[in-house]
Tab-separated table of C-alpha atoms and ligand atoms in Angstrom:
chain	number	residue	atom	x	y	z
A	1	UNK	CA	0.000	0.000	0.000
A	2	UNK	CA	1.515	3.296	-1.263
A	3	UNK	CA	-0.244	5.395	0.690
A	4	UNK	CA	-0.658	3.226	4.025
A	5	UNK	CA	1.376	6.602	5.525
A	6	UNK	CA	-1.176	8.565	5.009
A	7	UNK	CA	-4.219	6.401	6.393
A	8	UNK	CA	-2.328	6.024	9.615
A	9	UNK	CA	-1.662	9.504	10.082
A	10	UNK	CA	-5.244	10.675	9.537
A	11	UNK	CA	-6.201	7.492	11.732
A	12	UNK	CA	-3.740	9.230	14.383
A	13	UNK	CA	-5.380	12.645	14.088
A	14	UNK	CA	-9.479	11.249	14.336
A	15	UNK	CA	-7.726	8.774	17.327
A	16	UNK	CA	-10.615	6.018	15.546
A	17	UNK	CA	-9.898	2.595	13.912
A	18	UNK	CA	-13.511	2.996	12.375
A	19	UNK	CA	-15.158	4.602	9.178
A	20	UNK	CA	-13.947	8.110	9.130
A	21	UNK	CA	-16.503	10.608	7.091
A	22	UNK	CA	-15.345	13.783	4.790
A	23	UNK	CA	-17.275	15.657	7.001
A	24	UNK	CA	-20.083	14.937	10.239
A	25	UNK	CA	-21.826	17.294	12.076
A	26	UNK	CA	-21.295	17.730	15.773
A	27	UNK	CA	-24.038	19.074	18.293
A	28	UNK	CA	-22.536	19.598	21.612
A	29	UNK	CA	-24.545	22.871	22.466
A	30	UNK	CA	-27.848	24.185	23.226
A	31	UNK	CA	-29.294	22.083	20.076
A	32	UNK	CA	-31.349	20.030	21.899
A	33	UNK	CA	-32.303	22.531	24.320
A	34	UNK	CA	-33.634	24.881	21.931
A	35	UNK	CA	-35.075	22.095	19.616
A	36	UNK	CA	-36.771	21.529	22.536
A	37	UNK	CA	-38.274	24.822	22.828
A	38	UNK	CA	-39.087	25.054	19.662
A	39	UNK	CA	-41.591	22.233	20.097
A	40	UNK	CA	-43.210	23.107	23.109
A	41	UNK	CA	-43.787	26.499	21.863
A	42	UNK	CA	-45.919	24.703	18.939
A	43	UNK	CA	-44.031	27.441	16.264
A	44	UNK	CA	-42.032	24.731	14.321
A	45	UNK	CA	-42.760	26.415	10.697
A	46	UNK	CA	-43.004	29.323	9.151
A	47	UNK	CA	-43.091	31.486	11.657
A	48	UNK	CA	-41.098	31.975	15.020
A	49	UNK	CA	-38.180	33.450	17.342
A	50	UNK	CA	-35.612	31.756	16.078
A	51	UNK	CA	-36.064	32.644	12.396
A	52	UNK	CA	-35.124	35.976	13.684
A	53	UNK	CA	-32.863	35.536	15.923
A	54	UNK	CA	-30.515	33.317	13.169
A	55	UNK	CA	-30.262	35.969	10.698
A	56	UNK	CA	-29.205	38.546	13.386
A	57	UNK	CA	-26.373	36.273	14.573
A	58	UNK	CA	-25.377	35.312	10.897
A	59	UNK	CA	-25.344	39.105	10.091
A	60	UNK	CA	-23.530	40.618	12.766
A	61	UNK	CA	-20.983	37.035	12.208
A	62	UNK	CA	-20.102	37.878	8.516
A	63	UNK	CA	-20.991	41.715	9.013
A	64	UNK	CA	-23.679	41.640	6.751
A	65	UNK	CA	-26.674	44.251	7.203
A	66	UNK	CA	-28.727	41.982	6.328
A	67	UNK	CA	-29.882	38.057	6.639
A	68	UNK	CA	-32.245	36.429	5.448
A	69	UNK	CA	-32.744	32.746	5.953
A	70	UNK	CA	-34.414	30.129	3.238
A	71	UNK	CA	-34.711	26.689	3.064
A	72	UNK	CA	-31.509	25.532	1.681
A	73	UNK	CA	-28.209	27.125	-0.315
A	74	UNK	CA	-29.564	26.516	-3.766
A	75	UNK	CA	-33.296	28.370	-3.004
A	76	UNK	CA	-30.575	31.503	-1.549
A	77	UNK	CA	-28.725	31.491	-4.797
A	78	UNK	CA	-31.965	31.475	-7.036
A	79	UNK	CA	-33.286	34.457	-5.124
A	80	UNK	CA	-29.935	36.213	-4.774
A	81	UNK	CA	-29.793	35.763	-8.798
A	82	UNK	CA	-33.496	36.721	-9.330
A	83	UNK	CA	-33.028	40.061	-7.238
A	84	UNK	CA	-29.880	41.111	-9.529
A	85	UNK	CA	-32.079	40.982	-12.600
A	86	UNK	CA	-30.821	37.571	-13.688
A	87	UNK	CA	-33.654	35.961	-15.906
A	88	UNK	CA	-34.731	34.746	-19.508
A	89	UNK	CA	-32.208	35.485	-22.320
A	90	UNK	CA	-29.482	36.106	-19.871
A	91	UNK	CA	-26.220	35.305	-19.147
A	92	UNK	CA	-24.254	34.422	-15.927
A	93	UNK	CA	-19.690	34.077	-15.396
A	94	UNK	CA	-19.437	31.255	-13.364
A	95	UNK	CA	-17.080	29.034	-12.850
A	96	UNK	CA	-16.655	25.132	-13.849
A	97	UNK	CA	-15.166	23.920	-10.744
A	98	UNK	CA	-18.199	23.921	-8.446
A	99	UNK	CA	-21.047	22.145	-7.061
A	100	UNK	CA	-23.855	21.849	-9.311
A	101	UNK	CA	-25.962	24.225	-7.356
A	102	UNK	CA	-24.457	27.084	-8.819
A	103	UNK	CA	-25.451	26.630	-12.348
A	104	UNK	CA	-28.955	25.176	-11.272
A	105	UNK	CA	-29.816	28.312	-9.762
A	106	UNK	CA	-28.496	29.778	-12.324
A	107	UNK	CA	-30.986	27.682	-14.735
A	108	UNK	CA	-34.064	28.263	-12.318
A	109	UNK	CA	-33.772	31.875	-13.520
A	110	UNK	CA	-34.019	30.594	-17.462
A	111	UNK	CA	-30.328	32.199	-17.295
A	112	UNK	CA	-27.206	30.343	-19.158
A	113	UNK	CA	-23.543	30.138	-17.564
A	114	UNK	CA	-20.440	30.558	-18.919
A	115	UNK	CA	-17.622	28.684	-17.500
A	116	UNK	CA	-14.614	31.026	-17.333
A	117	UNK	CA	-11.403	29.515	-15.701
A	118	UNK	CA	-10.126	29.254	-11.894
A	119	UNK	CA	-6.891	30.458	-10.623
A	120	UNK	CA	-4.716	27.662	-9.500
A	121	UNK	CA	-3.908	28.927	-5.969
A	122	UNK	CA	-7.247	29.902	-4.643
A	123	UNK	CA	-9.287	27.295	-6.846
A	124	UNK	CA	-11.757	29.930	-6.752
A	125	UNK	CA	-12.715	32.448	-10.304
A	126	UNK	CA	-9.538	34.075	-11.806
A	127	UNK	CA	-9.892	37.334	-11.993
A	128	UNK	CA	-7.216	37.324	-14.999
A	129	UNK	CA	-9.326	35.143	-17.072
A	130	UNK	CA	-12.186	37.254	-15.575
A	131	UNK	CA	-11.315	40.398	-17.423
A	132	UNK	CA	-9.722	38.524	-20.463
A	133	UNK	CA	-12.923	36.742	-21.260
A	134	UNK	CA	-15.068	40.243	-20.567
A	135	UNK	CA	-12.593	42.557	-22.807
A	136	UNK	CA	-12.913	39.802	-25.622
A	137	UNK	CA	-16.341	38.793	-25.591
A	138	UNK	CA	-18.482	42.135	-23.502
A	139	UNK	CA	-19.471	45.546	-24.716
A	140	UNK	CA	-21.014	47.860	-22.139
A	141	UNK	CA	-24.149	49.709	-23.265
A	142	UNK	CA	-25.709	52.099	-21.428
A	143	UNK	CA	-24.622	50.715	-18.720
A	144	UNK	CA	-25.767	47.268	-19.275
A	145	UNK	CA	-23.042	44.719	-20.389
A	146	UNK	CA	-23.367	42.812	-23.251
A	147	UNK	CA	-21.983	39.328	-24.805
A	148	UNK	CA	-21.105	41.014	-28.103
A	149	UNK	CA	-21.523	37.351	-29.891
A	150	UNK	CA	-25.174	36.192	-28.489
A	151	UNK	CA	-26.392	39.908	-27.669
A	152	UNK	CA	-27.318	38.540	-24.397
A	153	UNK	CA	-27.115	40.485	-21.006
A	154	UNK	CA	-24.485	39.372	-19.293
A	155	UNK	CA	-26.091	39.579	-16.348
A	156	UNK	CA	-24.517	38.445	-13.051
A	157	UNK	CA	-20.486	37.083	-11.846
A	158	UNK	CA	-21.196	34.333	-9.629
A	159	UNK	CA	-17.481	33.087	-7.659
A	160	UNK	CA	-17.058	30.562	-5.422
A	161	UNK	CA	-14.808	30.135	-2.396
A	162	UNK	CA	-14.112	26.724	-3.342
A	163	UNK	CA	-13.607	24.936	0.158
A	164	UNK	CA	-13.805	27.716	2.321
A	165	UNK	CA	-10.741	29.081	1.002
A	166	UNK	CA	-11.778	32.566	-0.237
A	167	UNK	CA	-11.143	33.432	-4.223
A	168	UNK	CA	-9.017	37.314	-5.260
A	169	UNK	CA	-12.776	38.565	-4.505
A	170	UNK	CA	-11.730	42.073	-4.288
A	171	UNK	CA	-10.383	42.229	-7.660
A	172	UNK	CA	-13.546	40.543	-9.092
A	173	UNK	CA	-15.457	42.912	-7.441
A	174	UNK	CA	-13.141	45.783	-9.298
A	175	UNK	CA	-13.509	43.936	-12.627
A	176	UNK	CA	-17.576	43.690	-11.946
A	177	UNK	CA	-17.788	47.363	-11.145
A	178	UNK	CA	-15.895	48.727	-14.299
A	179	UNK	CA	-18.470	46.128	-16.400
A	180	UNK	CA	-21.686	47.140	-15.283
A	181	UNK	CA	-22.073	43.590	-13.753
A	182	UNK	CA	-23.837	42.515	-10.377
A	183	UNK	CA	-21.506	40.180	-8.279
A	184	UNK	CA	-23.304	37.286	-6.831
A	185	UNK	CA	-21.450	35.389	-4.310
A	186	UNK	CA	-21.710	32.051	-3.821
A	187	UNK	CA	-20.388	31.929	-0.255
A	188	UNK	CA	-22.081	28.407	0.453
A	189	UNK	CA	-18.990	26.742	1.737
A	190	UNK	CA	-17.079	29.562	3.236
A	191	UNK	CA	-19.178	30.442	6.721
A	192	UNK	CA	-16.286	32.132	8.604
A	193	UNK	CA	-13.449	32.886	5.888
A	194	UNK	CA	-12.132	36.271	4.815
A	195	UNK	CA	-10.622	38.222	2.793
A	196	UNK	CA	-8.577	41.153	3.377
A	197	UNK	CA	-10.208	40.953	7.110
A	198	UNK	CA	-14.048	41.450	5.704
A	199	UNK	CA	-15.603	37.908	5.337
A	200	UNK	CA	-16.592	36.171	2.534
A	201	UNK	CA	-20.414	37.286	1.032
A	202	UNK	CA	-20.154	40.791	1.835
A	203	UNK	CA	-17.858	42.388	-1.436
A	204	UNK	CA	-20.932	41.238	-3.661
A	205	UNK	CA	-23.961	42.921	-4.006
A	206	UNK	CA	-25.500	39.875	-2.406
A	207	UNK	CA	-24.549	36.252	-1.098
A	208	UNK	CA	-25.650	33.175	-0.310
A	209	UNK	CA	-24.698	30.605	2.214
A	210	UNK	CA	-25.407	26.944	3.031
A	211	UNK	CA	-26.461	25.083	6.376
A	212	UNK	CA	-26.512	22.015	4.992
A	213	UNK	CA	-25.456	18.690	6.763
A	214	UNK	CA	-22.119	18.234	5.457
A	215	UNK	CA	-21.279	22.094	5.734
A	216	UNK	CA	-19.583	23.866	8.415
A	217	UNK	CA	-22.387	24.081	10.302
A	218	UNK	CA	-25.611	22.626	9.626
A	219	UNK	CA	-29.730	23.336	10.592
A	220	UNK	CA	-30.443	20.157	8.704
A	221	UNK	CA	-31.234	22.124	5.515
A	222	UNK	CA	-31.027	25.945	5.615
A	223	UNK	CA	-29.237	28.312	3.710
A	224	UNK	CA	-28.977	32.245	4.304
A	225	UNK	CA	-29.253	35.283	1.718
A	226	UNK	CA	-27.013	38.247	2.890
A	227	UNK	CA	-26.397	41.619	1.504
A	228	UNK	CA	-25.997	45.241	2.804
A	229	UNK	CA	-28.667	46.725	0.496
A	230	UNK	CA	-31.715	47.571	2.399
A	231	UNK	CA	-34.271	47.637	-0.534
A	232	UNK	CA	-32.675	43.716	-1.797
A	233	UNK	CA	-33.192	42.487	1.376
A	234	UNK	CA	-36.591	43.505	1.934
A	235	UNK	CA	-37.233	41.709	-1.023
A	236	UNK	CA	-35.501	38.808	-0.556
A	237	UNK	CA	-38.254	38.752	2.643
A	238	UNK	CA	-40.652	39.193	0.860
A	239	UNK	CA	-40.290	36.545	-2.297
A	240	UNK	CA	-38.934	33.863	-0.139
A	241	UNK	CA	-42.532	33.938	1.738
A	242	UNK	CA	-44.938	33.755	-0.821
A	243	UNK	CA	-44.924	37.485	-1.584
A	244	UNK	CA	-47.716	37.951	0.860
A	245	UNK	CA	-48.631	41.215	1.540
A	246	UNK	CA	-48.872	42.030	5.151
A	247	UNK	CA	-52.568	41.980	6.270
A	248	UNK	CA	-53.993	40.530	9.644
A	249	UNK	CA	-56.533	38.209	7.953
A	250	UNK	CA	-56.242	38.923	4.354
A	251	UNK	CA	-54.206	36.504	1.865
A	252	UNK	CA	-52.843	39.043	-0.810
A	253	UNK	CA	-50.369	38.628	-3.090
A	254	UNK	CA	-48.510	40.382	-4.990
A	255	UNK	CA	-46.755	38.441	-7.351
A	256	UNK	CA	-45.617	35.010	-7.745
A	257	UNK	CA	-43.211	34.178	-4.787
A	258	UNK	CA	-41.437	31.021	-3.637
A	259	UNK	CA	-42.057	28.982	-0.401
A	260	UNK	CA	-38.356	29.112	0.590
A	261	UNK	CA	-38.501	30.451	4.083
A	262	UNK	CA	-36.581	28.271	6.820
A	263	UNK	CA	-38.400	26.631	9.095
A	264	UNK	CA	-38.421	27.908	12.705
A	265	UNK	CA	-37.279	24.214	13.928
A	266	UNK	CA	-34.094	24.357	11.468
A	267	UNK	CA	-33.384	27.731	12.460
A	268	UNK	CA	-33.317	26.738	16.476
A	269	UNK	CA	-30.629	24.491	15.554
A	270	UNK	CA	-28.780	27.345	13.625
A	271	UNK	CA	-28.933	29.625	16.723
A	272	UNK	CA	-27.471	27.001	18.861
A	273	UNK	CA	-24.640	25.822	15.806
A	274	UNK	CA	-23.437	29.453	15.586
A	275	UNK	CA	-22.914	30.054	19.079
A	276	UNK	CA	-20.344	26.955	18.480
A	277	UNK	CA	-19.002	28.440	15.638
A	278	UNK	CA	-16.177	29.974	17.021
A	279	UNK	CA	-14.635	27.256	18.247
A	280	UNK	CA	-15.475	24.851	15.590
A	281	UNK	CA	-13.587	26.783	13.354
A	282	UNK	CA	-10.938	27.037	15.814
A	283	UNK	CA	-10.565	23.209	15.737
A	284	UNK	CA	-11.058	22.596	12.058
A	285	UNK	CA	-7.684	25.392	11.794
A	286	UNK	CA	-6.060	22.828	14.016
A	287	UNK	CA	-6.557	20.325	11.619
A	288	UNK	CA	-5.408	21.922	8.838
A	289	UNK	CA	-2.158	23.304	10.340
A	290	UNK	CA	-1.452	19.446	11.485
A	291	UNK	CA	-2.396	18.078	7.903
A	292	UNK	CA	0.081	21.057	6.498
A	293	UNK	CA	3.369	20.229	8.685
A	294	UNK	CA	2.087	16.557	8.108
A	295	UNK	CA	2.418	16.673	4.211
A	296	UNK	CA	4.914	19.314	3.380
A	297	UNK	CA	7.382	15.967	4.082
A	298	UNK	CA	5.713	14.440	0.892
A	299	UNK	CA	7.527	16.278	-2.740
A	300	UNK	CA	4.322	14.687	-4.402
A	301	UNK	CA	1.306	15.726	-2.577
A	302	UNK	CA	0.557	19.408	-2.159
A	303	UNK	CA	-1.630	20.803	0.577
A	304	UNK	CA	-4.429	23.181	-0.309
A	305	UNK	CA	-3.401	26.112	2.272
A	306	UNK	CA	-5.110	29.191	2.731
A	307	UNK	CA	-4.512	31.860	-0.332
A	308	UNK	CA	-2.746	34.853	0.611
A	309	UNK	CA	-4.137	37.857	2.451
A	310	UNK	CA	-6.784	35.097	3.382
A	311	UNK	CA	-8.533	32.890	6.031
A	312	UNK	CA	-10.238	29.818	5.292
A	313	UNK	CA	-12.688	28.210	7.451
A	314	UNK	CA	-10.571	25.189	5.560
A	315	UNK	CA	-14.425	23.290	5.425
A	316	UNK	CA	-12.835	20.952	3.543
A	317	UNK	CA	-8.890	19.984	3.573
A	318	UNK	CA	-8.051	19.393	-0.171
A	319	UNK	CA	-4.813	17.776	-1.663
A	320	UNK	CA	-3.293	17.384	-5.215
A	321	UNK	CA	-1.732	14.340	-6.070
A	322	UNK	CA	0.556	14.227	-9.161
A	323	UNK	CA	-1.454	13.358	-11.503
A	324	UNK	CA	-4.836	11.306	-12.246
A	325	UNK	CA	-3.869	7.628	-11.588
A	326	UNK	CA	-1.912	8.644	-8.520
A	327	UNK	CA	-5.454	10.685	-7.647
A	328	UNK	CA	-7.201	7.578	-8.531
A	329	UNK	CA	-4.529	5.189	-6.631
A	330	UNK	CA	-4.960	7.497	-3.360
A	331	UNK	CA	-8.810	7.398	-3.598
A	332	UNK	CA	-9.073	3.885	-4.011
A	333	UNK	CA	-6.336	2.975	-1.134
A	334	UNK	CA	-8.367	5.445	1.279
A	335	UNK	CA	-11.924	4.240	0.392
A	336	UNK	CA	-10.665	0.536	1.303
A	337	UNK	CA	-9.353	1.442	4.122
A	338	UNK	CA	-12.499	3.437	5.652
A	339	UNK	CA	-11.570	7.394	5.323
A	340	UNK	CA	-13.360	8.815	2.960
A	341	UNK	CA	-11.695	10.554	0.296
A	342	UNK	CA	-13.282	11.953	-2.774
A	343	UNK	CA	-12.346	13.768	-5.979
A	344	UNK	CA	-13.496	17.540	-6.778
A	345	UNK	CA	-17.105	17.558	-8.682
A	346	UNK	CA	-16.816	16.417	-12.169
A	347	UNK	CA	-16.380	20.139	-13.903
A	348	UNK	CA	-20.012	21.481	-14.788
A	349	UNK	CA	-18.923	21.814	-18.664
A	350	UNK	CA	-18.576	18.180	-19.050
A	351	UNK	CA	-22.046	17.727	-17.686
A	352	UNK	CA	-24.722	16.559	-20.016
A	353	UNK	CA	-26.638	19.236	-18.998
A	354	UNK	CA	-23.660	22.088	-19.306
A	355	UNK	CA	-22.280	20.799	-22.108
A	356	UNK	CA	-22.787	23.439	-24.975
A	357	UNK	CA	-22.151	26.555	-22.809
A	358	UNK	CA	-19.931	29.045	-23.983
A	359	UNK	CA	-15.967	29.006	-22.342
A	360	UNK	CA	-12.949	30.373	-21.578
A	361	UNK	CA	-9.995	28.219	-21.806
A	362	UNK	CA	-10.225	26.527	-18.788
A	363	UNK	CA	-6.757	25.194	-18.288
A	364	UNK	CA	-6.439	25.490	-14.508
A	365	UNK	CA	-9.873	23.859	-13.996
A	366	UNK	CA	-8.789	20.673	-15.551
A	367	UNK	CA	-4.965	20.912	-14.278
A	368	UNK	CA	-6.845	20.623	-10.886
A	369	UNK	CA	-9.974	18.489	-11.118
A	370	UNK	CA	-7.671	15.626	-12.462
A	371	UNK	CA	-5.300	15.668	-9.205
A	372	UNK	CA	-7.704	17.353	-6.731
A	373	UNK	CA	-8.925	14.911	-3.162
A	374	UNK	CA	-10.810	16.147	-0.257
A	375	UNK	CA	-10.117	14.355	2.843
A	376	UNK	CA	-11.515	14.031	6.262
A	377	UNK	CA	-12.307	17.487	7.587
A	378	UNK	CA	-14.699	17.492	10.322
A	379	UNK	CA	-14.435	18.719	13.734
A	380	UNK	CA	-11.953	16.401	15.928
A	381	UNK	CA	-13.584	15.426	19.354
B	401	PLP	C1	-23.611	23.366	-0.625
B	401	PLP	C2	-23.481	24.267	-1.784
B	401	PLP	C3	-24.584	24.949	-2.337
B	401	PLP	C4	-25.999	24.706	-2.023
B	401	PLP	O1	-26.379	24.478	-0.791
B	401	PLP	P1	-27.627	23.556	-0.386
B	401	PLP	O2	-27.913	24.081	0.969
B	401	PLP	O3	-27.148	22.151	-0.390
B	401	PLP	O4	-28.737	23.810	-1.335
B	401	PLP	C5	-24.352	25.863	-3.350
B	401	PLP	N1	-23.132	26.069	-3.837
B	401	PLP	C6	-22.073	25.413	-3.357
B	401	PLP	C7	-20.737	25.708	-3.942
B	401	PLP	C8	-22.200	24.482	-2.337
B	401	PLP	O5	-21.121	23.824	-1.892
């Protein structure tokens, strides 16, 4: 076994001889307290304390204005697109390596990506191959930018912080600006990273986040939209709850709106996960640094630090092996062994569904999703 080394170190570090997940959950607060709460006050849907109370603690946590919580990541992102002016017969800059959730939400708004390459370091959109693909392929009309081939609006820039490990978002957000072009962040996996000491979601115009099970931390299903723009976030209130206008007794409304509020149950276990937040992040840091010192004694596996001028929340520890049957000899040798190891998403371009979308060259993208493993990352008890 070539990489027996490896198994018995991350063995050493989860101190198990048992399965050992990519990522669990851990609920060693006021969870079951407030769940608790939460059911004897009979308010376990749509309406409730700790709705409220959720979105003030993930606002004043990422410095956001304002929160507001939906059902899951994906319904954020469809709003958060939606409220930028994303729709029919546009256009949205992704990029390839992702989770499919970004270019669904994209399609929920009848919009088409376009895959434009990742920078090598942060694994997150390059703003190089950012403003090469706009000065090539946009024209800015009255202040409105423009694919100068399909005549579509090229409406939104959607990065990711791929891992937690925030992308140059600063110089997107430059590049965005000097385009005409609403920056969507897709801040789903990077609860408690930052850039340049602001955290992750707030250099867009709006965000989203994830609280799903495997992220780093969880109300079963939950996701939040965040943005400092007052009139958006009203909105975003109002067209992730049916678009009901207020009224004691009356149902009114006033156009069509989405049932993607979070459930006050799900939203009691967010309260209770982000007071925990702190240190889970702590320990997850601890991880990292010991997986770091651990394989900078390997020449052929790289660790995925944090970029410069950044800090991850390192939600999931990510190496490179040298090339795509050493990736698939590492994977296989974990997997048998009970630590779960897993390659980066298939890249959304060679998706069936992705397939004929318009591209950069996306040379880094496949440089890394052919050597690219995520490996055991959750907190350590
Ligand atoms: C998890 C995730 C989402 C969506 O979150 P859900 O809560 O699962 O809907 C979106 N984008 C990225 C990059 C993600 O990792």
């Amino acid at each position: 076994m070539k990489y027996q080394d490896v198994i018995d170190f991350i063995r050493s570090l989860y101190e198990t001889d048992g399965f050992i997940p990519l990522h669990a959950p851990v609920f060693q607060g006021n969870e079951k307290a407030y769940l608790s709460e939460c059911v004897d006050s009979t308010f376990v849907s749509s309406v409730g304390e700790f709705v409220d109370r959720f979105e003030h603690m993930v606002a004043e946590f990422t410095g956001a204005k304002y929160a507001v919580a939906t059902v899951n990541g994906t319904a954020a992102l469809h709003v958060a697109l939606k409220l930028v002016g994303v729709g029919a017969a546009s256009e949205v800059i992704t990029q390839p390596l992702t989770f499919v959730a970004t270019c669904n939400a994209i399609s929920y708004c009848s919009a088409k990506p376009i895959f434009v390459d990742v920078d090598k370091k942060t694994m997150g959109l390059d703003p190089e191959a950012l403003e090469a693909f706009l000065k090539d392929h946009a024209v800015v009309r009255n202040g409105i930018c423009i694919d100068k081939i399909t005549g579509r609006k090229i409406a939104a820039v959607v990065p990711m912080h791929t891992f937690g490990h925030p992308c140059r978002i600063d110089e997107i957000a430059e590049i965005c600006n000097n385009f005409y072009i609403p920056l969507v962040e897709d801040a789903a996996e990077s609860l408690g990273s930052y850039f340049k000491g602001r955290h992750t979601g707030t250099y867009g115009t709006i965000a989203a986040f994830s609280f799903n099970g495997n992220k780093t931390i969880t109300t079963g299903g939950g996701g939040m939209i965040v943005t400092s723009d007052k009139a958006l976030a009203k909105r975003a209130k109002h067209i992730t709850t049916t678009a009901k206008a207020p009224h004691p007794y009356e149902y009114i409304h006033d156009e069509i709106g989405y049932n993607y509020r979070l459930p006050n149950i799900n939203a009691a276990l967010g309260c209770a996960q982000m007071e925990q937040l702190a240190e889970i992040l702590e320990n997850k840091r601890e991880t990292a640094a010991a997986y770091r010192r651990y394989f900078a004694t390997y020449d052929t596996i790289g660790f995925c630090a944090e970029p410069e001028n950044a800090i991850s929340n390192y939600w999931l520890n990510a190496i490179l092996l040298a090339d795509e049957v050493e990736r698939n000899h590492f994977l296989e040798e974990c997997n048998t062994a009970g630590i779960m190891a897993r390659p980066v998403w298939q890249l959304m371009n060679r998706l069936e569904m992705f397939k004929d979308v318009q591209c950069g060259s996306l040379k880094n993208a496949c440089w890394l999703a052919k050597r690219l493993v995520n490996i055991p990352s959750g907190v350590r008890q």
